[in-house]
mmCIF file of C-alpha atoms in Angstrom:
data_model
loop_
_atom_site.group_PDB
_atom_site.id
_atom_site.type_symbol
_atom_site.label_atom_id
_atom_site.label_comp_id
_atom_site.label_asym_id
_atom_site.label_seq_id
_atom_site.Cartn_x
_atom_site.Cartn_y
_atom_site.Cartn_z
ATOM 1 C CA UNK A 1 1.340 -12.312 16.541
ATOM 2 C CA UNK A 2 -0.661 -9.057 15.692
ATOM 3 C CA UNK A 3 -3.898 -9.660 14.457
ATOM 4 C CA UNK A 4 -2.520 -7.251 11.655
ATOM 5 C CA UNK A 5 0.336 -8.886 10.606
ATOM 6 C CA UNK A 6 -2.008 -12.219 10.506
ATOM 7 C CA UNK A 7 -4.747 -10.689 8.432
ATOM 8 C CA UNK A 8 -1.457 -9.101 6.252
ATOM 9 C CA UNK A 9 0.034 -12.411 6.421
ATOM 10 C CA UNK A 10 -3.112 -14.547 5.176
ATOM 11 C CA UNK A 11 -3.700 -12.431 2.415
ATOM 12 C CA UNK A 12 -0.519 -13.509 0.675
ATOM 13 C CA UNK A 13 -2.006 -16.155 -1.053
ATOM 14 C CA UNK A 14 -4.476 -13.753 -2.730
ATOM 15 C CA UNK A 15 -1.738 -11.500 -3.041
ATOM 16 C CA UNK A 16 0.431 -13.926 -4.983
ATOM 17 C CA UNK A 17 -2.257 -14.704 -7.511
ATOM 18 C CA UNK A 18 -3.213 -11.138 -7.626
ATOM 19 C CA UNK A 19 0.717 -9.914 -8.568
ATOM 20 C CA UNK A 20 0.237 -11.289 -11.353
ATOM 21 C CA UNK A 21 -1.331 -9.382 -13.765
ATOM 22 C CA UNK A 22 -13.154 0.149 20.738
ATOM 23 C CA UNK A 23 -13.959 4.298 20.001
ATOM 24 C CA UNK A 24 -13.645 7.256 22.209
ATOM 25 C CA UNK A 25 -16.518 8.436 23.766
ATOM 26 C CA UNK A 26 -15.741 11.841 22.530
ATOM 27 C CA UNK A 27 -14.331 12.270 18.981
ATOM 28 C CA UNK A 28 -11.471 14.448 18.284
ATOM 29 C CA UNK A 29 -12.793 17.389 16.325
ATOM 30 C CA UNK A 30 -11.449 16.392 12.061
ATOM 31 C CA UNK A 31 -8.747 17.682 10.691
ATOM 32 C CA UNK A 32 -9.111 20.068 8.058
ATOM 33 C CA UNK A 33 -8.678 18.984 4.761
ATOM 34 C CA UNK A 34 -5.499 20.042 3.768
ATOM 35 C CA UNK A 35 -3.910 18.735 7.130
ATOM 36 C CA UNK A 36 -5.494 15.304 5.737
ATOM 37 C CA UNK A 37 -4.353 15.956 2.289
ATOM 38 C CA UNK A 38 -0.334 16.402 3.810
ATOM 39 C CA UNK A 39 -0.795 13.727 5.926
ATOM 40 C CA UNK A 40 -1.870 11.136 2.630
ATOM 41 C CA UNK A 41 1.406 12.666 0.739
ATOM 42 C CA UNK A 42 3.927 12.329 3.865
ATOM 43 C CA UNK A 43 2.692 8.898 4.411
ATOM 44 C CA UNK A 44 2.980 7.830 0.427
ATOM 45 C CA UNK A 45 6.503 9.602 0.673
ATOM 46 C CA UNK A 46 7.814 7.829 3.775
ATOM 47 C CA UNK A 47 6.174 4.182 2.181
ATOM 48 C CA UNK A 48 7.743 5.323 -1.291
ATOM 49 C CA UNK A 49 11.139 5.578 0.782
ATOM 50 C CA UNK A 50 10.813 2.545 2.642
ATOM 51 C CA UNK A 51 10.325 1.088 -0.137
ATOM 52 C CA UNK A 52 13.555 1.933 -2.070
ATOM 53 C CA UNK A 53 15.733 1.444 1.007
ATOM 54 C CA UNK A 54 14.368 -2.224 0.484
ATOM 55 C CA UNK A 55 14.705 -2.549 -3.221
ATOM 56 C CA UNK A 56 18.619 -0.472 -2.755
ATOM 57 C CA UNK A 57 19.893 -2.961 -0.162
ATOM 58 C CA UNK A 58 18.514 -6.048 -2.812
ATOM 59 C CA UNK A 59 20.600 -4.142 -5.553
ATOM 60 C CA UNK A 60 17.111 -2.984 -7.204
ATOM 61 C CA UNK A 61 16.906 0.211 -9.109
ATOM 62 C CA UNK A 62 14.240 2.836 -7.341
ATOM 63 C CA UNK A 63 10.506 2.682 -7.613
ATOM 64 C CA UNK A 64 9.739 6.261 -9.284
ATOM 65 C CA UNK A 65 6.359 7.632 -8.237
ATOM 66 C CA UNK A 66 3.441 7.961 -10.628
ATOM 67 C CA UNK A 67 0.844 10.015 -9.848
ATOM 68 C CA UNK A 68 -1.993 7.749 -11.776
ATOM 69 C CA UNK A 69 -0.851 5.193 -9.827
ATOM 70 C CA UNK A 70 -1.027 7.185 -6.955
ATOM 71 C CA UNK A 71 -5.033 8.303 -7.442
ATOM 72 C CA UNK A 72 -5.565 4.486 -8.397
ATOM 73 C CA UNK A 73 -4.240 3.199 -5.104
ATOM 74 C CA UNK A 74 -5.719 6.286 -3.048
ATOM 75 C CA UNK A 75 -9.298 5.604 -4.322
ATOM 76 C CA UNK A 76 -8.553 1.605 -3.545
ATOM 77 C CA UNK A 77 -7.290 2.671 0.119
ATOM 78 C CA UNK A 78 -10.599 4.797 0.776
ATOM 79 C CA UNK A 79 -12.659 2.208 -0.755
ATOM 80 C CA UNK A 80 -10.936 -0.073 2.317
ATOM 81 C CA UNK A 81 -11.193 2.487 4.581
ATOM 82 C CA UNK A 82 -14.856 2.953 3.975
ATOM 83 C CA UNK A 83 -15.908 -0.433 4.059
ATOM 84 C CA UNK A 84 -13.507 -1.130 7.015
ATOM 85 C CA UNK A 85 -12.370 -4.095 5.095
ATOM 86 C CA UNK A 86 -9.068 -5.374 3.355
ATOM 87 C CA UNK A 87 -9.686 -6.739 -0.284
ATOM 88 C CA UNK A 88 -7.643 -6.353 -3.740
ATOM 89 C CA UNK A 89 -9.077 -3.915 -6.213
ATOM 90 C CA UNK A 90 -8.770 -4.570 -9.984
ATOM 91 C CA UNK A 91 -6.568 -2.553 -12.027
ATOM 92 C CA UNK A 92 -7.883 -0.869 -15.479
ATOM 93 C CA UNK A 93 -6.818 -3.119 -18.431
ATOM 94 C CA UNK A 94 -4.336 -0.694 -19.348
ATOM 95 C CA UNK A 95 -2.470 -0.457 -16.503
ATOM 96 C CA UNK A 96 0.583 -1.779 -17.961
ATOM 97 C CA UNK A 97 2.898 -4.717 -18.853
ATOM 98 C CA UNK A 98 2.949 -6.142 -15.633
ATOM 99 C CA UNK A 99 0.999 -5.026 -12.127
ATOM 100 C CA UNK A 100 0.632 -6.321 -8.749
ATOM 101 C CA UNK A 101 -0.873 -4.536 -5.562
ATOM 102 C CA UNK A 102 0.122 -4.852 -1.624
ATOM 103 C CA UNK A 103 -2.306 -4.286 0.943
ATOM 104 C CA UNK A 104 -2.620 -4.024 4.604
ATOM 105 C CA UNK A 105 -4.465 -2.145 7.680
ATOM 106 C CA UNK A 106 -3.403 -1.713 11.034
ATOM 107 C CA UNK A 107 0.181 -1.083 10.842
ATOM 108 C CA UNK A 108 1.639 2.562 11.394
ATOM 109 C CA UNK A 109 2.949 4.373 8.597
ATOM 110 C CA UNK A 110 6.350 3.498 9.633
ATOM 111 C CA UNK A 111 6.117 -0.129 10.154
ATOM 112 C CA UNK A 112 4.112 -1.001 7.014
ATOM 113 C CA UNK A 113 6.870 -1.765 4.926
ATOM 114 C CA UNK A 114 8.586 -3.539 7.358
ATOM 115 C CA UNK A 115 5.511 -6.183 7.251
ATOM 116 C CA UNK A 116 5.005 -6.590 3.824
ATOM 117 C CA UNK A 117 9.227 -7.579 3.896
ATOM 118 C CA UNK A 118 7.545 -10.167 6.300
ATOM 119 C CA UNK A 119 5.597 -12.028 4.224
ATOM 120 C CA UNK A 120 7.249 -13.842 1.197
ATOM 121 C CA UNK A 121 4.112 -12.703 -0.939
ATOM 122 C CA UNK A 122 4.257 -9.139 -0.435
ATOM 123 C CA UNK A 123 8.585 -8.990 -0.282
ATOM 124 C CA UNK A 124 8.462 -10.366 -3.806
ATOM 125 C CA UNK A 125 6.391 -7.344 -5.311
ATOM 126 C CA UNK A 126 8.227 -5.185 -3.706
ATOM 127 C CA UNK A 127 11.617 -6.933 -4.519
ATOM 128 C CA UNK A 128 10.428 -7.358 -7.836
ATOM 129 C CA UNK A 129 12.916 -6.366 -10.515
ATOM 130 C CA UNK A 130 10.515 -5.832 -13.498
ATOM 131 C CA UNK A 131 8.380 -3.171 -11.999
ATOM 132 C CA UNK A 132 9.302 0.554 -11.882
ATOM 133 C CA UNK A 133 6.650 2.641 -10.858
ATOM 134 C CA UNK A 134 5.074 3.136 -7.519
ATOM 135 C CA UNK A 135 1.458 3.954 -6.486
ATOM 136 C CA UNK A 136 0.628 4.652 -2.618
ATOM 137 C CA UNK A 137 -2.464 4.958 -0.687
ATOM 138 C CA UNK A 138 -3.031 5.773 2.667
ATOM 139 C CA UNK A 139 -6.788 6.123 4.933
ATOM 140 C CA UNK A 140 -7.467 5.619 8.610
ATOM 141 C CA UNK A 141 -11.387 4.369 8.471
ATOM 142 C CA UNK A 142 -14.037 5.538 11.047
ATOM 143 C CA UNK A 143 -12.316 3.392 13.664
ATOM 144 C CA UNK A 144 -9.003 5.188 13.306
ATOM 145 C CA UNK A 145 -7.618 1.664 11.870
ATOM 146 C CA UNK A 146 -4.813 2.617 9.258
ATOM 147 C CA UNK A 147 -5.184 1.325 5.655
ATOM 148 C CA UNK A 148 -2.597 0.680 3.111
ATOM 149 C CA UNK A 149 -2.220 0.497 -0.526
ATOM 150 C CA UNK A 150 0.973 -0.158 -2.702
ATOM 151 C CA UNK A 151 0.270 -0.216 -6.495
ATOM 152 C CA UNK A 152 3.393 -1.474 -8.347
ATOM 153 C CA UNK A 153 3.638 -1.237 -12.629
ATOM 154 C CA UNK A 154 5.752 -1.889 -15.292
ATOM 155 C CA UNK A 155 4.033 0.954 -17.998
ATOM 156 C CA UNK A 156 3.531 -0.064 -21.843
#
């Protein structure tokens, strides 16, 4: 098993709880900001996508994006990213009715969904009938290790 999927796996009990309510010798030269920038918003899009594909084939009405949401689950993923760490971070008290947050590092952009549906924690936010919005964040820390956010409300 990937140590990944493990780390994604074992977090599930956090997760559940929290639903409610080696490097090159020579680095790459950076990408320029806006290539970074395009990159974030083709990765939220494809995870946003994923995402609905899951909640369509369960009968589930789409996730719409939300752009708070969105900054809130960016600034999460960076926080990850810069501590090269996975952890929860606390919504604001009025984020909503209802909230709960998926996390996860390693994966690729376009198996990340795929092993969230994995783990029964993680499939039941996303599978989740009550919420409606979406919130995704994407960073790769200094190690180049992907990191990945999924904020999910139901607004006020």
């Amino acid at each position: 098993m990937h140590t990944a999927k493990k780390t994604l796996i074992a977090a599930s009990a956090a997760l559940a709880l929290a639903g409610f309510g080696a490097a090159p010798a020579m680095a790459a030269p950076a990408p320029s900001a806006s290539v970074q920038v395009d990159q974030t918003q083709q990765v939220r899009d494809l995870i946003l996508s994923q995402t609905n594909q899951q909640r369509a084939a369960a009968g589930l009405p789409a996730l719409l994006p939300s752009a708070s949401l969105d900054a809130f689950a960016q600034d999460c993923t960076q926080q990850q990213a810069d501590a090269r760490s996975m952890f929860h971070c606390a919504p604001p008290a009025d984020f909503g009715l209802a909230w709960a947050e998926n996390v996860a590092y390693g994966y690729s952009p376009e198996q990340v969904v795929a092993g969230w549906m994995d783990s029964p924690g993680h499939r039941a936010n996303i599978l989740n009938p009550r919420y409606t919005h979406l919130g995704v964040g994407y960073a790769v820390d200094a190690d180049g290790r992907t990191h990945f956010t999924q904020n999910f409300q139901l607004p006020r």
